[in-house]
């Protein structure tokens, strides 16, 4: 085990990620950034994604990068009102209490998702935050707003101020917390049904005072997209989303997920290795929503490396779905 630990902690991607962490436990001084965005003052991928990347790489939970980041995550869960804890939303939140309040809640979702992903599912702080978030989403799903969550305001389509739709973070929290799913079985069933519905094609924003926020992480239905043959438009995100659905026991609720999974499995060879025809480049993610989980393999130029991440993820999904695996 010591040898394995040594290999993991010295893996190239692990050391590269750890070196970027600041002494305050954050990466690039922001929480939710998916990539550099000068307009938002974001210089690189944020803390939640970098932390979750280390989780995916199998870094032991007691390593220093985790300990540093978790101090900030737990401060967020404690509802600390320090304006510095707004991170990338601090500037926009000045003089806009509506945006600041929304940002604090949203950052707590990101922090709770990261901690749940890392296995801190029995920590009372994580459980408390998870139940509050689940209650908010559950209230939305039970309300009439779940059917008509969007309204017009001037020339824009905005999310109804009273709507609290699921996000990638809230879904991840439910997926990684089996006890929470058992305690809220009815809610999980409603959530799975909601996420199987076609998502609106209308462009909309979240209006917060005089500011608007693009709903990058918010979902008003099924976020998966695929062509007529079942090929996903965003393979890394599709794999992550299907994994979350499998963890929730909601995989069969989503026709798109089933179709994409069927396509990916048909592209596997007799040994179960994902081997699609004409795979010349490494699959990229337009949304970058799941870049923390894909790829995990370093050598993107090697043909075998292009296959290993997808093959691993398909095997994990199969195991989570309860399928019987045959090893040849």
mmCIF file with all atom_site columns, C-alpha atoms in Angstrom, residues 146-287:
data_model
loop_
_atom_site.group_PDB
_atom_site.id
_atom_site.type_symbol
_atom_site.label_atom_id
_atom_site.label_alt_id
_atom_site.label_comp_id
_atom_site.label_asym_id
_atom_site.label_entity_id
_atom_site.label_seq_id
_atom_site.pdbx_PDB_ins_code
_atom_site.Cartn_x
_atom_site.Cartn_y
_atom_site.Cartn_z
_atom_site.occupancy
_atom_site.B_iso_or_equiv
_atom_site.pdbx_formal_charge
_atom_site.auth_seq_id
_atom_site.auth_comp_id
_atom_site.auth_asym_id
_atom_site.auth_atom_id
_atom_site.pdbx_PDB_model_num
ATOM 1   C CA . UNK A 1 146 ? -40.882 22.864 -12.107 1.00 0.00 ? 146 UNK A CA 1
ATOM 2   C CA . UNK A 1 147 ? -43.176 22.881 -15.141 1.00 0.00 ? 147 UNK A CA 1
ATOM 3   C CA . UNK A 1 148 ? -42.698 26.558 -16.018 1.00 0.00 ? 148 UNK A CA 1
ATOM 4   C CA . UNK A 1 149 ? -39.484 27.791 -14.369 1.00 0.00 ? 149 UNK A CA 1
ATOM 5   C CA . UNK A 1 150 ? -38.769 30.533 -16.922 1.00 0.00 ? 150 UNK A CA 1
ATOM 6   C CA . UNK A 1 151 ? -40.383 33.946 -17.294 1.00 0.00 ? 151 UNK A CA 1
ATOM 7   C CA . UNK A 1 152 ? -39.880 36.946 -19.543 1.00 0.00 ? 152 UNK A CA 1
ATOM 8   C CA . UNK A 1 153 ? -38.422 40.150 -18.167 1.00 0.00 ? 153 UNK A CA 1
ATOM 9   C CA . UNK A 1 154 ? -38.044 42.826 -20.789 1.00 0.00 ? 154 UNK A CA 1
ATOM 10  C CA . UNK A 1 155 ? -36.182 41.327 -23.717 1.00 0.00 ? 155 UNK A CA 1
ATOM 11  C CA . UNK A 1 156 ? -34.728 38.466 -21.687 1.00 0.00 ? 156 UNK A CA 1
ATOM 12  C CA . UNK A 1 157 ? -35.845 35.071 -20.516 1.00 0.00 ? 157 UNK A CA 1
ATOM 13  C CA . UNK A 1 158 ? -34.905 34.594 -16.877 1.00 0.00 ? 158 UNK A CA 1
ATOM 14  C CA . UNK A 1 159 ? -35.250 31.945 -14.208 1.00 0.00 ? 159 UNK A CA 1
ATOM 15  C CA . UNK A 1 160 ? -38.218 32.616 -11.954 1.00 0.00 ? 160 UNK A CA 1
ATOM 16  C CA . UNK A 1 161 ? -36.868 34.170 -8.717  1.00 0.00 ? 161 UNK A CA 1
ATOM 17  C CA . UNK A 1 162 ? -38.574 31.461 -6.677  1.00 0.00 ? 162 UNK A CA 1
ATOM 18  C CA . UNK A 1 163 ? -37.192 28.554 -8.701  1.00 0.00 ? 163 UNK A CA 1
ATOM 19  C CA . UNK A 1 164 ? -34.467 26.334 -7.246  1.00 0.00 ? 164 UNK A CA 1
ATOM 20  C CA . UNK A 1 165 ? -33.649 23.850 -10.022 1.00 0.00 ? 165 UNK A CA 1
ATOM 21  C CA . UNK A 1 166 ? -31.061 21.085 -9.699  1.00 0.00 ? 166 UNK A CA 1
ATOM 22  C CA . UNK A 1 167 ? -27.463 21.844 -10.553 1.00 0.00 ? 167 UNK A CA 1
ATOM 23  C CA . UNK A 1 168 ? -24.530 19.636 -11.407 1.00 0.00 ? 168 UNK A CA 1
ATOM 24  C CA . UNK A 1 169 ? -23.425 20.068 -7.797  1.00 0.00 ? 169 UNK A CA 1
ATOM 25  C CA . UNK A 1 170 ? -26.728 19.196 -6.140  1.00 0.00 ? 170 UNK A CA 1
ATOM 26  C CA . UNK A 1 171 ? -27.075 16.104 -8.338  1.00 0.00 ? 171 UNK A CA 1
ATOM 27  C CA . UNK A 1 172 ? -23.513 15.078 -7.454  1.00 0.00 ? 172 UNK A CA 1
ATOM 28  C CA . UNK A 1 173 ? -24.271 15.496 -3.743  1.00 0.00 ? 173 UNK A CA 1
ATOM 29  C CA . UNK A 1 174 ? -27.229 13.128 -4.019  1.00 0.00 ? 174 UNK A CA 1
ATOM 30  C CA . UNK A 1 175 ? -25.247 10.685 -6.150  1.00 0.00 ? 175 UNK A CA 1
ATOM 31  C CA . UNK A 1 176 ? -22.312 10.437 -3.733  1.00 0.00 ? 176 UNK A CA 1
ATOM 32  C CA . UNK A 1 177 ? -24.386 10.178 -0.537  1.00 0.00 ? 177 UNK A CA 1
ATOM 33  C CA . UNK A 1 178 ? -26.170 6.792  -0.343  1.00 0.00 ? 178 UNK A CA 1
ATOM 34  C CA . UNK A 1 179 ? -27.604 7.445  3.125   1.00 0.00 ? 179 UNK A CA 1
ATOM 35  C CA . UNK A 1 180 ? -29.184 10.664 1.910   1.00 0.00 ? 180 UNK A CA 1
ATOM 36  C CA . UNK A 1 181 ? -30.721 8.819  -1.038  1.00 0.00 ? 181 UNK A CA 1
ATOM 37  C CA . UNK A 1 182 ? -32.240 6.223  1.279   1.00 0.00 ? 182 UNK A CA 1
ATOM 38  C CA . UNK A 1 183 ? -33.635 8.909  3.566   1.00 0.00 ? 183 UNK A CA 1
ATOM 39  C CA . UNK A 1 184 ? -35.117 10.826 0.629   1.00 0.00 ? 184 UNK A CA 1
ATOM 40  C CA . UNK A 1 185 ? -36.099 8.043  -1.757  1.00 0.00 ? 185 UNK A CA 1
ATOM 41  C CA . UNK A 1 186 ? -39.207 9.835  -3.015  1.00 0.00 ? 186 UNK A CA 1
ATOM 42  C CA . UNK A 1 187 ? -37.236 12.974 -3.776  1.00 0.00 ? 187 UNK A CA 1
ATOM 43  C CA . UNK A 1 188 ? -34.560 11.008 -5.656  1.00 0.00 ? 188 UNK A CA 1
ATOM 44  C CA . UNK A 1 189 ? -37.266 9.396  -7.784  1.00 0.00 ? 189 UNK A CA 1
ATOM 45  C CA . UNK A 1 190 ? -38.783 12.794 -8.633  1.00 0.00 ? 190 UNK A CA 1
ATOM 46  C CA . UNK A 1 191 ? -35.336 14.174 -9.401  1.00 0.00 ? 191 UNK A CA 1
ATOM 47  C CA . UNK A 1 192 ? -34.547 11.311 -11.771 1.00 0.00 ? 192 UNK A CA 1
ATOM 48  C CA . UNK A 1 193 ? -37.835 11.854 -13.577 1.00 0.00 ? 193 UNK A CA 1
ATOM 49  C CA . UNK A 1 194 ? -37.229 15.606 -13.907 1.00 0.00 ? 194 UNK A CA 1
ATOM 50  C CA . UNK A 1 195 ? -33.729 15.054 -15.289 1.00 0.00 ? 195 UNK A CA 1
ATOM 51  C CA . UNK A 1 196 ? -35.079 12.673 -17.924 1.00 0.00 ? 196 UNK A CA 1
ATOM 52  C CA . UNK A 1 197 ? -37.294 15.350 -19.484 1.00 0.00 ? 197 UNK A CA 1
ATOM 53  C CA . UNK A 1 198 ? -36.098 17.263 -22.577 1.00 0.00 ? 198 UNK A CA 1
ATOM 54  C CA . UNK A 1 199 ? -34.357 20.463 -21.558 1.00 0.00 ? 199 UNK A CA 1
ATOM 55  C CA . UNK A 1 200 ? -35.584 23.747 -22.971 1.00 0.00 ? 200 UNK A CA 1
ATOM 56  C CA . UNK A 1 201 ? -33.711 25.123 -25.967 1.00 0.00 ? 201 UNK A CA 1
ATOM 57  C CA . UNK A 1 202 ? -34.447 28.693 -24.917 1.00 0.00 ? 202 UNK A CA 1
ATOM 58  C CA . UNK A 1 203 ? -31.523 30.828 -23.832 1.00 0.00 ? 203 UNK A CA 1
ATOM 59  C CA . UNK A 1 204 ? -32.016 32.045 -20.280 1.00 0.00 ? 204 UNK A CA 1
ATOM 60  C CA . UNK A 1 205 ? -30.124 33.650 -17.420 1.00 0.00 ? 205 UNK A CA 1
ATOM 61  C CA . UNK A 1 206 ? -30.375 34.027 -13.657 1.00 0.00 ? 206 UNK A CA 1
ATOM 62  C CA . UNK A 1 207 ? -31.289 37.642 -12.846 1.00 0.00 ? 207 UNK A CA 1
ATOM 63  C CA . UNK A 1 208 ? -29.769 38.914 -9.600  1.00 0.00 ? 208 UNK A CA 1
ATOM 64  C CA . UNK A 1 209 ? -30.398 42.592 -8.996  1.00 0.00 ? 209 UNK A CA 1
ATOM 65  C CA . UNK A 1 210 ? -28.940 44.451 -11.952 1.00 0.00 ? 210 UNK A CA 1
ATOM 66  C CA . UNK A 1 211 ? -26.634 41.568 -12.808 1.00 0.00 ? 211 UNK A CA 1
ATOM 67  C CA . UNK A 1 212 ? -27.290 38.347 -14.665 1.00 0.00 ? 212 UNK A CA 1
ATOM 68  C CA . UNK A 1 213 ? -25.463 35.034 -14.363 1.00 0.00 ? 213 UNK A CA 1
ATOM 69  C CA . UNK A 1 214 ? -25.167 32.419 -17.077 1.00 0.00 ? 214 UNK A CA 1
ATOM 70  C CA . UNK A 1 215 ? -26.633 29.104 -15.816 1.00 0.00 ? 215 UNK A CA 1
ATOM 71  C CA . UNK A 1 216 ? -23.581 26.972 -16.596 1.00 0.00 ? 216 UNK A CA 1
ATOM 72  C CA . UNK A 1 217 ? -24.297 24.415 -13.876 1.00 0.00 ? 217 UNK A CA 1
ATOM 73  C CA . UNK A 1 218 ? -28.117 24.617 -13.732 1.00 0.00 ? 218 UNK A CA 1
ATOM 74  C CA . UNK A 1 219 ? -30.323 22.053 -15.450 1.00 0.00 ? 219 UNK A CA 1
ATOM 75  C CA . UNK A 1 220 ? -33.989 22.335 -16.375 1.00 0.00 ? 220 UNK A CA 1
ATOM 76  C CA . UNK A 1 221 ? -34.153 18.788 -17.683 1.00 0.00 ? 221 UNK A CA 1
ATOM 77  C CA . UNK A 1 222 ? -31.872 16.288 -19.379 1.00 0.00 ? 222 UNK A CA 1
ATOM 78  C CA . UNK A 1 223 ? -28.519 17.990 -20.157 1.00 0.00 ? 223 UNK A CA 1
ATOM 79  C CA . UNK A 1 224 ? -27.256 15.216 -22.446 1.00 0.00 ? 224 UNK A CA 1
ATOM 80  C CA . UNK A 1 225 ? -27.085 15.727 -26.201 1.00 0.00 ? 225 UNK A CA 1
ATOM 81  C CA . UNK A 1 226 ? -26.456 13.037 -28.808 1.00 0.00 ? 226 UNK A CA 1
ATOM 82  C CA . UNK A 1 227 ? -26.743 12.579 -32.555 1.00 0.00 ? 227 UNK A CA 1
ATOM 83  C CA . UNK A 1 228 ? -29.066 10.097 -34.252 1.00 0.00 ? 228 UNK A CA 1
ATOM 84  C CA . UNK A 1 229 ? -26.496 7.317  -33.850 1.00 0.00 ? 229 UNK A CA 1
ATOM 85  C CA . UNK A 1 230 ? -26.187 7.884  -30.114 1.00 0.00 ? 230 UNK A CA 1
ATOM 86  C CA . UNK A 1 231 ? -22.796 9.591  -30.235 1.00 0.00 ? 231 UNK A CA 1
ATOM 87  C CA . UNK A 1 232 ? -22.615 12.180 -27.443 1.00 0.00 ? 232 UNK A CA 1
ATOM 88  C CA . UNK A 1 233 ? -21.911 15.804 -28.287 1.00 0.00 ? 233 UNK A CA 1
ATOM 89  C CA . UNK A 1 234 ? -19.810 16.045 -25.121 1.00 0.00 ? 234 UNK A CA 1
ATOM 90  C CA . UNK A 1 235 ? -18.272 12.659 -24.311 1.00 0.00 ? 235 UNK A CA 1
ATOM 91  C CA . UNK A 1 236 ? -16.469 13.553 -21.042 1.00 0.00 ? 236 UNK A CA 1
ATOM 92  C CA . UNK A 1 237 ? -19.583 15.164 -19.585 1.00 0.00 ? 237 UNK A CA 1
ATOM 93  C CA . UNK A 1 238 ? -21.821 12.342 -20.833 1.00 0.00 ? 238 UNK A CA 1
ATOM 94  C CA . UNK A 1 239 ? -19.683 9.749  -19.050 1.00 0.00 ? 239 UNK A CA 1
ATOM 95  C CA . UNK A 1 240 ? -19.718 11.726 -15.810 1.00 0.00 ? 240 UNK A CA 1
ATOM 96  C CA . UNK A 1 241 ? -23.456 12.370 -15.977 1.00 0.00 ? 241 UNK A CA 1
ATOM 97  C CA . UNK A 1 242 ? -24.257 8.735  -16.738 1.00 0.00 ? 242 UNK A CA 1
ATOM 98  C CA . UNK A 1 243 ? -22.094 7.729  -13.775 1.00 0.00 ? 243 UNK A CA 1
ATOM 99  C CA . UNK A 1 244 ? -24.076 10.074 -11.507 1.00 0.00 ? 244 UNK A CA 1
ATOM 100 C CA . UNK A 1 245 ? -27.359 8.650  -12.800 1.00 0.00 ? 245 UNK A CA 1
ATOM 101 C CA . UNK A 1 246 ? -26.087 5.117  -12.177 1.00 0.00 ? 246 UNK A CA 1
ATOM 102 C CA . UNK A 1 247 ? -25.145 6.032  -8.608  1.00 0.00 ? 247 UNK A CA 1
ATOM 103 C CA . UNK A 1 248 ? -28.640 7.443  -8.090  1.00 0.00 ? 248 UNK A CA 1
ATOM 104 C CA . UNK A 1 249 ? -30.316 4.388  -9.591  1.00 0.00 ? 249 UNK A CA 1
ATOM 105 C CA . UNK A 1 250 ? -31.841 6.650  -12.244 1.00 0.00 ? 250 UNK A CA 1
ATOM 106 C CA . UNK A 1 251 ? -29.937 5.484  -15.315 1.00 0.00 ? 251 UNK A CA 1
ATOM 107 C CA . UNK A 1 252 ? -32.922 3.838  -16.988 1.00 0.00 ? 252 UNK A CA 1
ATOM 108 C CA . UNK A 1 253 ? -34.996 6.992  -16.448 1.00 0.00 ? 253 UNK A CA 1
ATOM 109 C CA . UNK A 1 254 ? -33.000 8.842  -19.107 1.00 0.00 ? 254 UNK A CA 1
ATOM 110 C CA . UNK A 1 255 ? -33.567 7.698  -22.713 1.00 0.00 ? 255 UNK A CA 1
ATOM 111 C CA . UNK A 1 256 ? -30.634 9.807  -23.890 1.00 0.00 ? 256 UNK A CA 1
ATOM 112 C CA . UNK A 1 257 ? -28.270 8.293  -21.332 1.00 0.00 ? 257 UNK A CA 1
ATOM 113 C CA . UNK A 1 258 ? -29.341 4.773  -22.303 1.00 0.00 ? 258 UNK A CA 1
ATOM 114 C CA . UNK A 1 259 ? -28.862 5.562  -25.994 1.00 0.00 ? 259 UNK A CA 1
ATOM 115 C CA . UNK A 1 260 ? -25.394 7.054  -25.463 1.00 0.00 ? 260 UNK A CA 1
ATOM 116 C CA . UNK A 1 261 ? -24.333 4.186  -23.234 1.00 0.00 ? 261 UNK A CA 1
ATOM 117 C CA . UNK A 1 262 ? -25.525 1.680  -25.819 1.00 0.00 ? 262 UNK A CA 1
ATOM 118 C CA . UNK A 1 263 ? -23.482 3.434  -28.495 1.00 0.00 ? 263 UNK A CA 1
ATOM 119 C CA . UNK A 1 264 ? -20.345 3.445  -26.349 1.00 0.00 ? 264 UNK A CA 1
ATOM 120 C CA . UNK A 1 265 ? -20.737 -0.226 -25.469 1.00 0.00 ? 265 UNK A CA 1
ATOM 121 C CA . UNK A 1 266 ? -21.163 -1.160 -29.125 1.00 0.00 ? 266 UNK A CA 1
ATOM 122 C CA . UNK A 1 267 ? -17.823 0.503  -29.766 1.00 0.00 ? 267 UNK A CA 1
ATOM 123 C CA . UNK A 1 268 ? -16.087 -1.863 -27.333 1.00 0.00 ? 268 UNK A CA 1
ATOM 124 C CA . UNK A 1 269 ? -14.068 -4.763 -28.725 1.00 0.00 ? 269 UNK A CA 1
ATOM 125 C CA . UNK A 1 270 ? -14.272 -8.411 -27.637 1.00 0.00 ? 270 UNK A CA 1
ATOM 126 C CA . UNK A 1 271 ? -12.037 -7.670 -24.644 1.00 0.00 ? 271 UNK A CA 1
ATOM 127 C CA . UNK A 1 272 ? -14.326 -4.896 -23.432 1.00 0.00 ? 272 UNK A CA 1
ATOM 128 C CA . UNK A 1 273 ? -11.947 -2.119 -24.489 1.00 0.00 ? 273 UNK A CA 1
ATOM 129 C CA . UNK A 1 274 ? -13.540 0.972  -25.983 1.00 0.00 ? 274 UNK A CA 1
ATOM 130 C CA . UNK A 1 275 ? -12.185 1.005  -29.541 1.00 0.00 ? 275 UNK A CA 1
ATOM 131 C CA . UNK A 1 276 ? -14.232 3.231  -31.852 1.00 0.00 ? 276 UNK A CA 1
ATOM 132 C CA . UNK A 1 277 ? -13.238 3.524  -35.474 1.00 0.00 ? 277 UNK A CA 1
ATOM 133 C CA . UNK A 1 278 ? -11.153 6.504  -36.571 1.00 0.00 ? 278 UNK A CA 1
ATOM 134 C CA . UNK A 1 279 ? -10.239 7.659  -33.065 1.00 0.00 ? 279 UNK A CA 1
ATOM 135 C CA . UNK A 1 280 ? -7.507  10.091 -34.057 1.00 0.00 ? 280 UNK A CA 1
ATOM 136 C CA . UNK A 1 281 ? -7.699  12.628 -31.270 1.00 0.00 ? 281 UNK A CA 1
ATOM 137 C CA . UNK A 1 282 ? -8.525  12.715 -27.591 1.00 0.00 ? 282 UNK A CA 1
ATOM 138 C CA . UNK A 1 283 ? -12.215 13.442 -26.883 1.00 0.00 ? 283 UNK A CA 1
ATOM 139 C CA . UNK A 1 284 ? -12.622 17.033 -25.716 1.00 0.00 ? 284 UNK A CA 1
ATOM 140 C CA . UNK A 1 285 ? -15.432 18.571 -23.702 1.00 0.00 ? 285 UNK A CA 1
ATOM 141 C CA . UNK A 1 286 ? -17.118 21.705 -25.093 1.00 0.00 ? 286 UNK A CA 1
ATOM 142 C CA . UNK A 1 287 ? -18.669 22.434 -21.694 1.00 0.00 ? 287 UNK A CA 1
#
